[in-house]
Amino acid sequence: MKFGITNKNSLSGAWLAIRLFQVISFVPAAFFLVISGYRGILLENNVLSQIFSCGLCALPCGETAGLSALYRLSHSEILAHFLLLGIALAVGLITGPILRGSEKAGRVLRFVMLGVLALDIPLGILFNIYGYFGLVPVICGSAIRLGFAALIVADLIAARKANAADPE
Amino acid sequence: MRSPKFGMSALILILILASAFGFFFSVKMVDFSARSYANDYLMIDDSEYAVRYSNQAPNGIYRGKFENTAELVAEGFFGYDWGAALSGDTLIVNEYGNTSLGLMLCDLVRIDLNTGKKEVLMRDTTLRGRCASGELVCVSGVMMDVNAPKTNPLCAFFCLGNPDSKPGTALISYLDPATGEVLYSVREKEFPDKIFEARFLDRTLEEVMG
């Protein structure tokens, strides 16, 4: 793995962060899918439901709140499931060309991602004031998002070092 | 390490297609398997209206004393368990509904029995009965026990989008039975049924406010 912005064919921090985000988006979606076949899972506090909560809290809060509002409006978990997968797909498709594009666009994308994470982490902790999912998922979710931020910062630092060594 | 161009997006697309098939079959299978016989016809007070729970005919409010000749006024799964308020040609009653995977929800609705027009008075609210002075007592912001809210993360997810939902508390409202207007609201912690009855149903509105 190489950190930086211009290494287009290598695994960069931002690329990894986006892929992790997509994987996390699968977790609640998978839970929706499992309970459609086995409803008894709702009656017991199990590992899957904890993972579901972690997955939700690890997602950006805007997405979680939006999905919850949609769920409330439509009374359809299935719609929320497909929207989750759709968001994960769209994030990959939109950011892919940007990450492989110009250095300037790649830098802007990384700063946008950092901005979103900077808003997301305090909002995630604020959600916990109401205690819907408990402390453990919020700690896990915040740790994952801090990990994303560290990967992106590593990219930016590597790019700055490369620019300092070779200003051309 | 090379960045795969076909990796994650293709995987998500496969997941979307596979889950579409999965949902279609599993949800439909549950629909077909969860069947039992029901055909109840419960008159509302001394009126000519009744609530019908049936899988032989549409559920809803019917006009008429006899179920075979009764006329459907409003279709829906209405509750008569915790009371319904009939005032002239207006009925205030609980209406139950399900999400796509079976989370049970309850809205408080007002039905014009002449036209069959249904209006939601309060969303996610359950009518629990009348207090000693006759006002309707409603509870909002609480998931029904049948949803197993203590273990079911979907309940938490659902509550995130509702400003009235706060874990461990309920919004208790007193409504005018004639107009459906909210006369008094108070947020309290959730009580077991017996304590709820003694605290909110056995007392008058003035005693609760005092």
mmCIF file of C-alpha atoms in Angstrom:
data_model
loop_
_atom_site.group_PDB
_atom_site.id
_atom_site.type_symbol
_atom_site.label_atom_id
_atom_site.label_comp_id
_atom_site.label_asym_id
_atom_site.label_seq_id
_atom_site.Cartn_x
_atom_site.Cartn_y
_atom_site.Cartn_z
ATOM 1 C CA MET A 1 0.000 0.000 0.000
ATOM 2 C CA LYS A 2 1.258 3.469 -0.916
ATOM 3 C CA PHE A 3 -0.030 6.664 0.619
ATOM 4 C CA GLY A 4 -0.336 9.745 -1.605
ATOM 5 C CA ILE A 5 -2.581 11.383 -4.189
ATOM 6 C CA THR A 6 -0.890 10.750 -7.517
ATOM 7 C CA ASN A 7 -0.312 6.975 -7.189
ATOM 8 C CA LYS A 8 -3.309 6.160 -9.406
ATOM 9 C CA ASN A 9 -2.782 2.424 -9.733
ATOM 10 C CA SER A 10 -1.900 1.803 -6.095
ATOM 11 C CA LEU A 11 -3.971 1.267 -2.992
ATOM 12 C CA SER A 12 -4.116 4.699 -1.335
ATOM 13 C CA GLY A 13 -5.511 5.670 2.072
ATOM 14 C CA ALA A 14 -8.572 7.404 0.568
ATOM 15 C CA TRP A 15 -9.259 4.420 -1.710
ATOM 16 C CA LEU A 16 -9.123 2.079 1.285
ATOM 17 C CA ALA A 17 -11.383 4.407 3.336
ATOM 18 C CA ILE A 18 -14.018 4.412 0.588
ATOM 19 C CA ARG A 19 -13.905 0.627 0.246
ATOM 20 C CA LEU A 20 -14.237 0.242 4.042
ATOM 21 C CA PHE A 21 -17.222 2.598 3.968
ATOM 22 C CA GLN A 22 -18.822 0.421 1.303
ATOM 23 C CA VAL A 23 -18.196 -2.769 3.264
ATOM 24 C CA ILE A 24 -19.717 -1.200 6.400
ATOM 25 C CA SER A 25 -22.790 -0.237 4.387
ATOM 26 C CA PHE A 26 -23.375 -3.932 3.697
ATOM 27 C CA VAL A 27 -23.732 -4.771 7.402
ATOM 28 C CA PRO A 28 -27.180 -3.279 8.148
ATOM 29 C CA ALA A 29 -28.320 -4.330 4.676
ATOM 30 C CA ALA A 30 -27.304 -7.922 5.401
ATOM 31 C CA PHE A 31 -29.259 -7.765 8.680
ATOM 32 C CA PHE A 32 -32.390 -6.656 6.811
ATOM 33 C CA LEU A 33 -31.919 -9.581 4.466
ATOM 34 C CA VAL A 34 -31.452 -12.133 7.264
ATOM 35 C CA ILE A 35 -34.559 -11.073 9.226
ATOM 36 C CA SER A 36 -36.706 -11.282 6.116
ATOM 37 C CA GLY A 37 -36.110 -15.039 6.264
ATOM 38 C CA TYR A 38 -35.729 -15.531 10.029
ATOM 39 C CA ARG A 39 -37.852 -13.160 12.123
ATOM 40 C CA GLY A 40 -36.929 -14.817 15.440
ATOM 41 C CA ILE A 41 -33.631 -12.953 15.284
ATOM 42 C CA LEU A 42 -35.484 -9.811 16.417
ATOM 43 C CA LEU A 43 -36.474 -11.394 19.729
ATOM 44 C CA GLU A 44 -32.973 -11.991 21.026
ATOM 45 C CA ASN A 45 -30.041 -9.715 21.633
ATOM 46 C CA ASN A 46 -27.399 -11.395 19.500
ATOM 47 C CA VAL A 47 -24.112 -10.735 17.760
ATOM 48 C CA LEU A 48 -25.838 -9.901 14.484
ATOM 49 C CA SER A 49 -27.968 -7.180 16.049
ATOM 50 C CA GLN A 50 -24.878 -5.687 17.704
ATOM 51 C CA ILE A 51 -23.072 -5.716 14.362
ATOM 52 C CA PHE A 52 -26.138 -4.071 12.821
ATOM 53 C CA SER A 53 -25.885 -1.270 15.381
ATOM 54 C CA CYS A 54 -22.134 -0.887 14.786
ATOM 55 C CA GLY A 55 -22.743 -0.707 11.057
ATOM 56 C CA LEU A 56 -25.330 1.996 11.450
ATOM 57 C CA CYS A 57 -23.218 4.113 13.742
ATOM 58 C CA ALA A 58 -20.210 3.726 11.519
ATOM 59 C CA LEU A 59 -22.136 5.161 8.605
ATOM 60 C CA PRO A 60 -22.235 8.922 8.287
ATOM 61 C CA CYS A 61 -24.972 10.215 10.533
ATOM 62 C CA GLY A 62 -26.748 12.064 7.745
ATOM 63 C CA GLU A 63 -27.164 8.812 5.883
ATOM 64 C CA THR A 64 -28.431 7.028 8.998
ATOM 65 C CA ALA A 65 -30.894 9.798 9.840
ATOM 66 C CA GLY A 66 -32.027 9.966 6.220
ATOM 67 C CA LEU A 67 -32.567 6.222 6.048
ATOM 68 C CA SER A 68 -34.454 6.259 9.331
ATOM 69 C CA ALA A 69 -36.695 9.085 8.076
ATOM 70 C CA LEU A 70 -37.311 7.158 4.841
ATOM 71 C CA TYR A 71 -38.072 4.033 6.858
ATOM 72 C CA ARG A 72 -40.549 6.007 8.988
ATOM 73 C CA LEU A 73 -42.127 7.594 5.922
ATOM 74 C CA SER A 74 -42.437 4.468 3.804
ATOM 75 C CA HIS A 75 -42.648 1.809 6.546
ATOM 76 C CA SER A 76 -40.382 -0.221 4.287
ATOM 77 C CA GLU A 77 -37.154 -1.804 5.496
ATOM 78 C CA ILE A 78 -36.683 -3.220 2.022
ATOM 79 C CA LEU A 79 -36.495 0.271 0.523
ATOM 80 C CA ALA A 80 -33.896 1.232 3.164
ATOM 81 C CA HIS A 81 -31.902 -1.924 2.312
ATOM 82 C CA PHE A 82 -31.715 -1.070 -1.375
ATOM 83 C CA LEU A 83 -30.963 2.579 -0.665
ATOM 84 C CA LEU A 84 -28.037 1.530 1.587
ATOM 85 C CA LEU A 85 -26.605 -0.636 -1.177
ATOM 86 C CA GLY A 86 -27.337 2.089 -3.735
ATOM 87 C CA ILE A 87 -25.466 4.684 -1.673
ATOM 88 C CA ALA A 88 -22.493 2.320 -1.294
ATOM 89 C CA LEU A 89 -22.470 1.736 -5.051
ATOM 90 C CA ALA A 90 -22.854 5.430 -5.888
ATOM 91 C CA VAL A 91 -20.007 6.448 -3.545
ATOM 92 C CA GLY A 92 -17.702 3.959 -5.266
ATOM 93 C CA LEU A 93 -18.729 4.973 -8.779
ATOM 94 C CA ILE A 94 -18.454 8.730 -8.110
ATOM 95 C CA THR A 95 -15.181 8.717 -6.180
ATOM 96 C CA GLY A 96 -13.431 6.139 -8.380
ATOM 97 C CA PRO A 97 -12.801 8.473 -11.369
ATOM 98 C CA ILE A 98 -11.883 11.343 -9.045
ATOM 99 C CA LEU A 99 -9.264 9.220 -7.273
ATOM 100 C CA ARG A 100 -7.838 8.184 -10.642
ATOM 101 C CA GLY A 101 -8.109 11.756 -12.023
ATOM 102 C CA SER A 102 -6.105 14.925 -11.470
ATOM 103 C CA GLU A 103 -4.051 15.594 -8.369
ATOM 104 C CA LYS A 104 -6.071 18.732 -7.592
ATOM 105 C CA ALA A 105 -9.410 16.882 -7.727
ATOM 106 C CA GLY A 106 -7.956 14.073 -5.586
ATOM 107 C CA ARG A 107 -6.785 16.594 -2.992
ATOM 108 C CA VAL A 108 -10.210 18.336 -2.923
ATOM 109 C CA LEU A 109 -11.971 14.971 -2.515
ATOM 110 C CA ARG A 110 -9.764 14.101 0.449
ATOM 111 C CA PHE A 111 -10.500 17.427 2.134
ATOM 112 C CA VAL A 112 -14.231 16.955 1.510
ATOM 113 C CA MET A 113 -14.004 13.491 3.077
ATOM 114 C CA LEU A 114 -12.169 14.916 6.075
ATOM 115 C CA GLY A 115 -14.851 17.614 6.431
ATOM 116 C CA VAL A 116 -17.621 15.023 6.369
ATOM 117 C CA LEU A 117 -15.817 12.938 8.994
ATOM 118 C CA ALA A 118 -15.193 16.019 11.168
ATOM 119 C CA LEU A 119 -18.965 16.627 11.201
ATOM 120 C CA ASP A 120 -19.835 12.965 11.485
ATOM 121 C CA ILE A 121 -17.865 12.024 14.604
ATOM 122 C CA PRO A 122 -19.406 14.646 16.970
ATOM 123 C CA LEU A 123 -22.854 14.000 15.466
ATOM 124 C CA GLY A 124 -22.421 10.281 16.125
ATOM 125 C CA ILE A 125 -21.623 10.991 19.765
ATOM 126 C CA LEU A 126 -24.601 13.383 19.971
ATOM 127 C CA PHE A 127 -26.892 10.615 18.728
ATOM 128 C CA ASN A 128 -25.688 8.549 21.659
ATOM 129 C CA ILE A 129 -27.191 11.079 24.093
ATOM 130 C CA TYR A 130 -30.534 9.467 23.236
ATOM 131 C CA GLY A 131 -28.955 6.051 23.757
ATOM 132 C CA TYR A 132 -30.690 4.216 20.937
ATOM 133 C CA PHE A 133 -27.811 1.873 20.169
ATOM 134 C CA GLY A 134 -25.759 1.982 23.346
ATOM 135 C CA LEU A 135 -22.169 3.022 23.974
ATOM 136 C CA VAL A 136 -20.301 0.095 22.375
ATOM 137 C CA PRO A 137 -21.521 0.655 18.791
ATOM 138 C CA VAL A 138 -20.821 4.378 19.076
ATOM 139 C CA ILE A 139 -17.253 3.740 20.290
ATOM 140 C CA CYS A 140 -16.708 1.222 17.474
ATOM 141 C CA GLY A 141 -18.258 3.558 14.911
ATOM 142 C CA SER A 142 -16.185 6.542 16.056
ATOM 143 C CA ALA A 143 -12.996 4.425 16.035
ATOM 144 C CA ILE A 144 -13.698 3.299 12.451
ATOM 145 C CA ARG A 145 -14.306 6.878 11.329
ATOM 146 C CA LEU A 146 -11.121 8.029 13.065
ATOM 147 C CA GLY A 147 -9.363 5.255 11.143
ATOM 148 C CA PHE A 148 -10.795 6.654 7.873
ATOM 149 C CA ALA A 149 -9.559 10.120 8.803
ATOM 150 C CA ALA A 150 -6.064 8.753 9.614
ATOM 151 C CA LEU A 151 -5.857 7.027 6.198
ATOM 152 C CA ILE A 152 -6.823 10.230 4.376
ATOM 153 C CA VAL A 153 -4.422 12.367 6.407
ATOM 154 C CA ALA A 154 -1.660 9.847 5.628
ATOM 155 C CA ASP A 155 -2.378 10.410 1.906
ATOM 156 C CA LEU A 156 -2.171 14.185 2.260
ATOM 157 C CA ILE A 157 1.061 14.028 4.285
ATOM 158 C CA ALA A 158 2.655 11.685 1.747
ATOM 159 C CA ALA A 159 1.624 14.022 -1.109
ATOM 160 C CA ARG A 160 3.070 17.047 0.680
ATOM 161 C CA LYS A 161 6.360 15.212 1.287
ATOM 162 C CA ALA A 162 6.499 14.169 -2.365
ATOM 163 C CA ASN A 163 5.831 17.754 -3.480
ATOM 164 C CA ALA A 164 8.508 19.098 -1.106
ATOM 165 C CA ALA A 165 11.063 16.593 -2.471
ATOM 166 C CA ASP A 166 10.115 17.248 -6.106
ATOM 167 C CA PRO A 167 8.461 20.695 -6.542
ATOM 168 C CA GLU A 168 8.171 20.167 -10.357
ATOM 169 C CA MET B 1 -1.003 -3.629 -4.942
ATOM 170 C CA ARG B 2 -3.149 -2.782 -7.954
ATOM 171 C CA SER B 3 -6.489 -1.066 -7.547
ATOM 172 C CA PRO B 4 -9.128 -3.461 -8.951
ATOM 173 C CA LYS B 5 -11.485 -1.822 -11.442
ATOM 174 C CA PHE B 6 -14.114 -4.545 -11.363
ATOM 175 C CA GLY B 7 -14.093 -5.291 -7.610
ATOM 176 C CA MET B 8 -16.423 -3.549 -5.222
ATOM 177 C CA SER B 9 -18.989 -2.016 -7.598
ATOM 178 C CA ALA B 10 -19.597 -5.374 -9.238
ATOM 179 C CA LEU B 11 -19.919 -7.011 -5.817
ATOM 180 C CA ILE B 12 -22.534 -4.451 -4.734
ATOM 181 C CA LEU B 13 -24.463 -4.937 -7.964
ATOM 182 C CA ILE B 14 -24.473 -8.701 -7.387
ATOM 183 C CA LEU B 15 -25.673 -8.106 -3.798
ATOM 184 C CA ILE B 16 -28.490 -5.838 -5.027
ATOM 185 C CA LEU B 17 -29.685 -8.435 -7.518
ATOM 186 C CA ALA B 18 -29.310 -11.353 -5.100
ATOM 187 C CA SER B 19 -31.132 -9.552 -2.286
ATOM 188 C CA ALA B 20 -33.958 -8.564 -4.636
ATOM 189 C CA PHE B 21 -34.517 -12.274 -5.283
ATOM 190 C CA GLY B 22 -33.966 -13.086 -1.580
ATOM 191 C CA PHE B 23 -36.489 -10.516 -0.370
ATOM 192 C CA PHE B 24 -39.052 -11.494 -2.942
ATOM 193 C CA PHE B 25 -39.013 -15.139 -1.937
ATOM 194 C CA SER B 26 -38.529 -14.840 1.845
ATOM 195 C CA VAL B 27 -41.050 -12.036 2.456
ATOM 196 C CA LYS B 28 -43.628 -13.702 0.253
ATOM 197 C CA MET B 29 -43.064 -17.038 1.999
ATOM 198 C CA VAL B 30 -43.706 -15.407 5.414
ATOM 199 C CA ASP B 31 -46.845 -13.782 3.975
ATOM 200 C CA PHE B 32 -48.196 -17.120 2.851
ATOM 201 C CA SER B 33 -47.274 -19.036 6.003
ATOM 202 C CA ALA B 34 -48.612 -16.572 8.621
ATOM 203 C CA ARG B 35 -52.288 -17.357 8.136
ATOM 204 C CA SER B 36 -54.847 -18.259 10.777
ATOM 205 C CA TYR B 37 -58.641 -18.121 10.848
ATOM 206 C CA ALA B 38 -60.275 -14.975 12.209
ATOM 207 C CA ASN B 39 -63.746 -13.509 11.854
ATOM 208 C CA ASP B 40 -64.817 -11.232 14.739
ATOM 209 C CA TYR B 41 -67.501 -8.568 14.614
ATOM 210 C CA LEU B 42 -67.464 -6.222 17.627
ATOM 211 C CA MET B 43 -70.156 -3.561 18.005
ATOM 212 C CA ILE B 44 -68.909 -0.132 19.102
ATOM 213 C CA ASP B 45 -70.804 0.851 22.277
ATOM 214 C CA ASP B 46 -74.540 0.978 21.500
ATOM 215 C CA SER B 47 -74.090 2.348 18.013
ATOM 216 C CA GLU B 48 -74.867 0.744 14.658
ATOM 217 C CA TYR B 49 -71.132 0.557 13.869
ATOM 218 C CA ALA B 50 -68.772 -2.351 14.411
ATOM 219 C CA VAL B 51 -65.067 -3.180 14.106
ATOM 220 C CA ARG B 52 -64.386 -6.304 12.071
ATOM 221 C CA TYR B 53 -61.258 -8.452 12.293
ATOM 222 C CA SER B 54 -61.393 -11.043 9.579
ATOM 223 C CA ASN B 55 -59.425 -12.843 6.952
ATOM 224 C CA GLN B 56 -62.653 -13.778 5.181
ATOM 225 C CA ALA B 57 -63.700 -10.185 4.457
ATOM 226 C CA PRO B 58 -61.905 -6.810 4.535
ATOM 227 C CA ASN B 59 -60.955 -5.587 8.029
ATOM 228 C CA GLY B 60 -62.422 -2.261 9.013
ATOM 229 C CA ILE B 61 -65.357 -0.302 10.390
ATOM 230 C CA TYR B 62 -68.754 -1.600 9.261
ATOM 231 C CA ARG B 63 -72.252 -0.106 9.472
ATOM 232 C CA GLY B 64 -74.978 -2.586 10.494
ATOM 233 C CA LYS B 65 -75.891 -4.947 13.310
ATOM 234 C CA PHE B 66 -75.391 -8.132 11.294
ATOM 235 C CA GLU B 67 -72.090 -8.934 9.663
ATOM 236 C CA ASN B 68 -73.575 -10.583 6.579
ATOM 237 C CA THR B 69 -75.531 -7.485 5.587
ATOM 238 C CA ALA B 70 -73.169 -4.863 7.007
ATOM 239 C CA GLU B 71 -71.653 -2.181 4.810
ATOM 240 C CA LEU B 72 -67.938 -1.369 4.905
ATOM 241 C CA VAL B 73 -67.351 2.246 5.977
ATOM 242 C CA ALA B 74 -63.569 2.442 6.342
ATOM 243 C CA GLU B 75 -61.024 -0.272 5.565
ATOM 244 C CA GLY B 76 -58.085 -0.855 7.895
ATOM 245 C CA PHE B 77 -56.911 -2.810 10.926
ATOM 246 C CA PHE B 78 -58.488 -0.832 13.762
ATOM 247 C CA GLY B 79 -58.075 -1.525 17.473
ATOM 248 C CA TYR B 80 -60.994 -1.721 19.855
ATOM 249 C CA ASP B 81 -58.883 -3.219 22.607
ATOM 250 C CA TRP B 82 -57.995 -0.017 24.453
ATOM 251 C CA GLY B 83 -61.157 1.859 23.637
ATOM 252 C CA ALA B 84 -62.542 3.923 20.843
ATOM 253 C CA ALA B 85 -64.269 7.274 21.168
ATOM 254 C CA LEU B 86 -67.529 7.643 19.269
ATOM 255 C CA SER B 87 -68.898 11.155 19.209
ATOM 256 C CA GLY B 88 -71.814 11.741 16.822
ATOM 257 C CA ASP B 89 -70.606 10.530 13.440
ATOM 258 C CA THR B 90 -66.926 10.752 14.327
ATOM 259 C CA LEU B 91 -64.883 7.857 15.645
ATOM 260 C CA ILE B 92 -61.408 8.205 17.157
ATOM 261 C CA VAL B 93 -59.618 4.867 17.225
ATOM 262 C CA ASN B 94 -56.219 3.130 16.935
ATOM 263 C CA GLU B 95 -55.174 1.931 13.500
ATOM 264 C CA TYR B 96 -52.476 -0.727 13.291
ATOM 265 C CA GLY B 97 -50.132 -1.166 10.360
ATOM 266 C CA ASN B 98 -47.016 -3.144 9.492
ATOM 267 C CA THR B 99 -43.701 -2.245 7.922
ATOM 268 C CA SER B 100 -42.495 -4.420 5.064
ATOM 269 C CA LEU B 101 -40.723 -6.833 7.438
ATOM 270 C CA GLY B 102 -43.465 -6.883 10.053
ATOM 271 C CA LEU B 103 -42.700 -4.141 12.599
ATOM 272 C CA MET B 104 -46.135 -3.286 14.033
ATOM 273 C CA LEU B 105 -47.021 0.412 14.286
ATOM 274 C CA CYS B 106 -50.047 2.250 15.628
ATOM 275 C CA ASP B 107 -51.520 5.604 14.606
ATOM 276 C CA LEU B 108 -54.414 7.438 16.211
ATOM 277 C CA VAL B 109 -56.990 8.176 13.502
ATOM 278 C CA ARG B 110 -60.298 10.008 13.261
ATOM 279 C CA ILE B 111 -62.933 8.539 10.947
ATOM 280 C CA ASP B 112 -65.940 10.362 9.587
ATOM 281 C CA LEU B 113 -68.517 7.571 9.636
ATOM 282 C CA ASN B 114 -70.727 9.243 7.016
ATOM 283 C CA THR B 115 -68.099 9.590 4.350
ATOM 284 C CA GLY B 116 -65.577 6.983 5.526
ATOM 285 C CA LYS B 117 -62.854 9.634 5.363
ATOM 286 C CA LYS B 118 -59.888 8.761 7.569
ATOM 287 C CA GLU B 119 -57.531 11.358 9.052
ATOM 288 C CA VAL B 120 -54.389 10.655 11.098
ATOM 289 C CA LEU B 121 -54.644 12.638 14.339
ATOM 290 C CA MET B 122 -51.310 11.546 15.852
ATOM 291 C CA ARG B 123 -48.645 9.335 14.264
ATOM 292 C CA ASP B 124 -47.048 6.485 16.253
ATOM 293 C CA THR B 125 -49.542 7.023 19.030
ATOM 294 C CA THR B 126 -51.701 4.523 20.893
ATOM 295 C CA LEU B 127 -55.042 5.378 22.473
ATOM 296 C CA ARG B 128 -54.942 3.753 25.928
ATOM 297 C CA GLY B 129 -58.444 4.628 27.173
ATOM 298 C CA ARG B 130 -60.180 7.429 29.021
ATOM 299 C CA CYS B 131 -59.188 9.149 32.244
ATOM 300 C CA ALA B 132 -61.619 9.594 35.145
ATOM 301 C CA SER B 133 -62.902 12.895 33.717
ATOM 302 C CA GLY B 134 -63.547 11.424 30.262
ATOM 303 C CA GLU B 135 -60.634 12.753 28.182
ATOM 304 C CA LEU B 136 -58.808 10.339 25.874
ATOM 305 C CA VAL B 137 -55.368 9.283 27.106
ATOM 306 C CA CYS B 138 -52.780 8.601 24.369
ATOM 307 C CA VAL B 139 -49.168 7.437 24.483
ATOM 308 C CA SER B 140 -46.613 8.506 21.832
ATOM 309 C CA GLY B 141 -42.968 7.767 21.171
ATOM 310 C CA VAL B 142 -43.042 4.160 22.407
ATOM 311 C CA MET B 143 -42.568 1.058 20.284
ATOM 312 C CA MET B 144 -45.173 -1.635 20.933
ATOM 313 C CA ASP B 145 -44.030 -4.632 22.998
ATOM 314 C CA VAL B 146 -44.879 -7.011 20.160
ATOM 315 C CA ASN B 147 -41.867 -5.544 18.283
ATOM 316 C CA ALA B 148 -39.464 -6.656 21.054
ATOM 317 C CA PRO B 149 -37.993 -3.136 21.323
ATOM 318 C CA LYS B 150 -35.363 -4.182 23.898
ATOM 319 C CA THR B 151 -33.604 -6.512 21.463
ATOM 320 C CA ASN B 152 -34.744 -5.360 18.046
ATOM 321 C CA PRO B 153 -32.346 -2.813 16.522
ATOM 322 C CA LEU B 154 -34.912 -1.970 13.838
ATOM 323 C CA CYS B 155 -36.979 -0.285 16.577
ATOM 324 C CA ALA B 156 -34.029 1.921 17.472
ATOM 325 C CA PHE B 157 -33.456 2.667 13.810
ATOM 326 C CA PHE B 158 -37.123 3.554 13.364
ATOM 327 C CA CYS B 159 -37.134 5.820 16.446
ATOM 328 C CA LEU B 160 -34.132 7.819 15.196
ATOM 329 C CA GLY B 161 -36.396 9.638 12.741
ATOM 330 C CA ASN B 162 -39.039 10.592 15.320
ATOM 331 C CA PRO B 163 -38.507 13.643 17.555
ATOM 332 C CA ASP B 164 -41.102 12.279 20.034
ATOM 333 C CA SER B 165 -39.119 9.064 20.585
ATOM 334 C CA LYS B 166 -36.698 9.070 23.472
ATOM 335 C CA PRO B 167 -35.580 5.767 25.018
ATOM 336 C CA GLY B 168 -37.286 4.943 28.291
ATOM 337 C CA THR B 169 -39.796 7.792 28.097
ATOM 338 C CA ALA B 170 -43.253 8.291 26.644
ATOM 339 C CA LEU B 171 -45.238 11.376 25.683
ATOM 340 C CA ILE B 172 -48.669 11.135 27.328
ATOM 341 C CA SER B 173 -51.369 13.344 25.826
ATOM 342 C CA TYR B 174 -54.927 14.088 26.930
ATOM 343 C CA LEU B 175 -57.328 14.681 24.051
ATOM 344 C CA ASP B 176 -60.795 16.163 23.866
ATOM 345 C CA PRO B 177 -62.958 13.178 22.770
ATOM 346 C CA ALA B 178 -65.250 15.380 20.648
ATOM 347 C CA THR B 179 -62.691 17.394 18.704
ATOM 348 C CA GLY B 180 -59.486 15.376 19.035
ATOM 349 C CA GLU B 181 -57.684 18.497 20.254
ATOM 350 C CA VAL B 182 -54.682 17.973 22.576
ATOM 351 C CA LEU B 183 -55.555 19.478 25.978
ATOM 352 C CA TYR B 184 -52.442 18.540 27.934
ATOM 353 C CA SER B 185 -49.158 16.693 27.295
ATOM 354 C CA VAL B 186 -46.532 15.426 29.676
ATOM 355 C CA ARG B 187 -43.336 13.417 29.106
ATOM 356 C CA GLU B 188 -42.895 10.642 31.647
ATOM 357 C CA LYS B 189 -40.817 7.512 31.933
ATOM 358 C CA GLU B 190 -42.405 4.310 30.630
ATOM 359 C CA PHE B 191 -44.584 2.569 33.211
ATOM 360 C CA PRO B 192 -45.897 -0.993 33.410
ATOM 361 C CA ASP B 193 -49.628 -1.204 32.605
ATOM 362 C CA LYS B 194 -50.858 -1.329 36.236
ATOM 363 C CA ILE B 195 -48.899 1.767 37.277
ATOM 364 C CA PHE B 196 -49.924 3.546 34.065
ATOM 365 C CA GLU B 197 -53.585 2.860 34.848
ATOM 366 C CA ALA B 198 -53.349 4.161 38.409
ATOM 367 C CA ARG B 199 -51.355 7.220 37.419
ATOM 368 C CA PHE B 200 -53.092 8.358 34.242
ATOM 369 C CA LEU B 201 -56.408 6.546 33.741
ATOM 370 C CA ASP B 202 -57.842 6.438 37.278
ATOM 371 C CA ARG B 203 -57.285 10.164 37.841
ATOM 372 C CA THR B 204 -59.000 13.211 36.353
ATOM 373 C CA LEU B 205 -57.156 15.564 34.007
ATOM 374 C CA GLU B 206 -57.098 18.239 36.721
ATOM 375 C CA GLU B 207 -55.484 15.843 39.195
ATOM 376 C CA VAL B 208 -52.820 14.898 36.628
ATOM 377 C CA MET B 209 -52.135 18.549 35.799
ATOM 378 C CA GLY B 210 -52.012 19.491 39.464
#
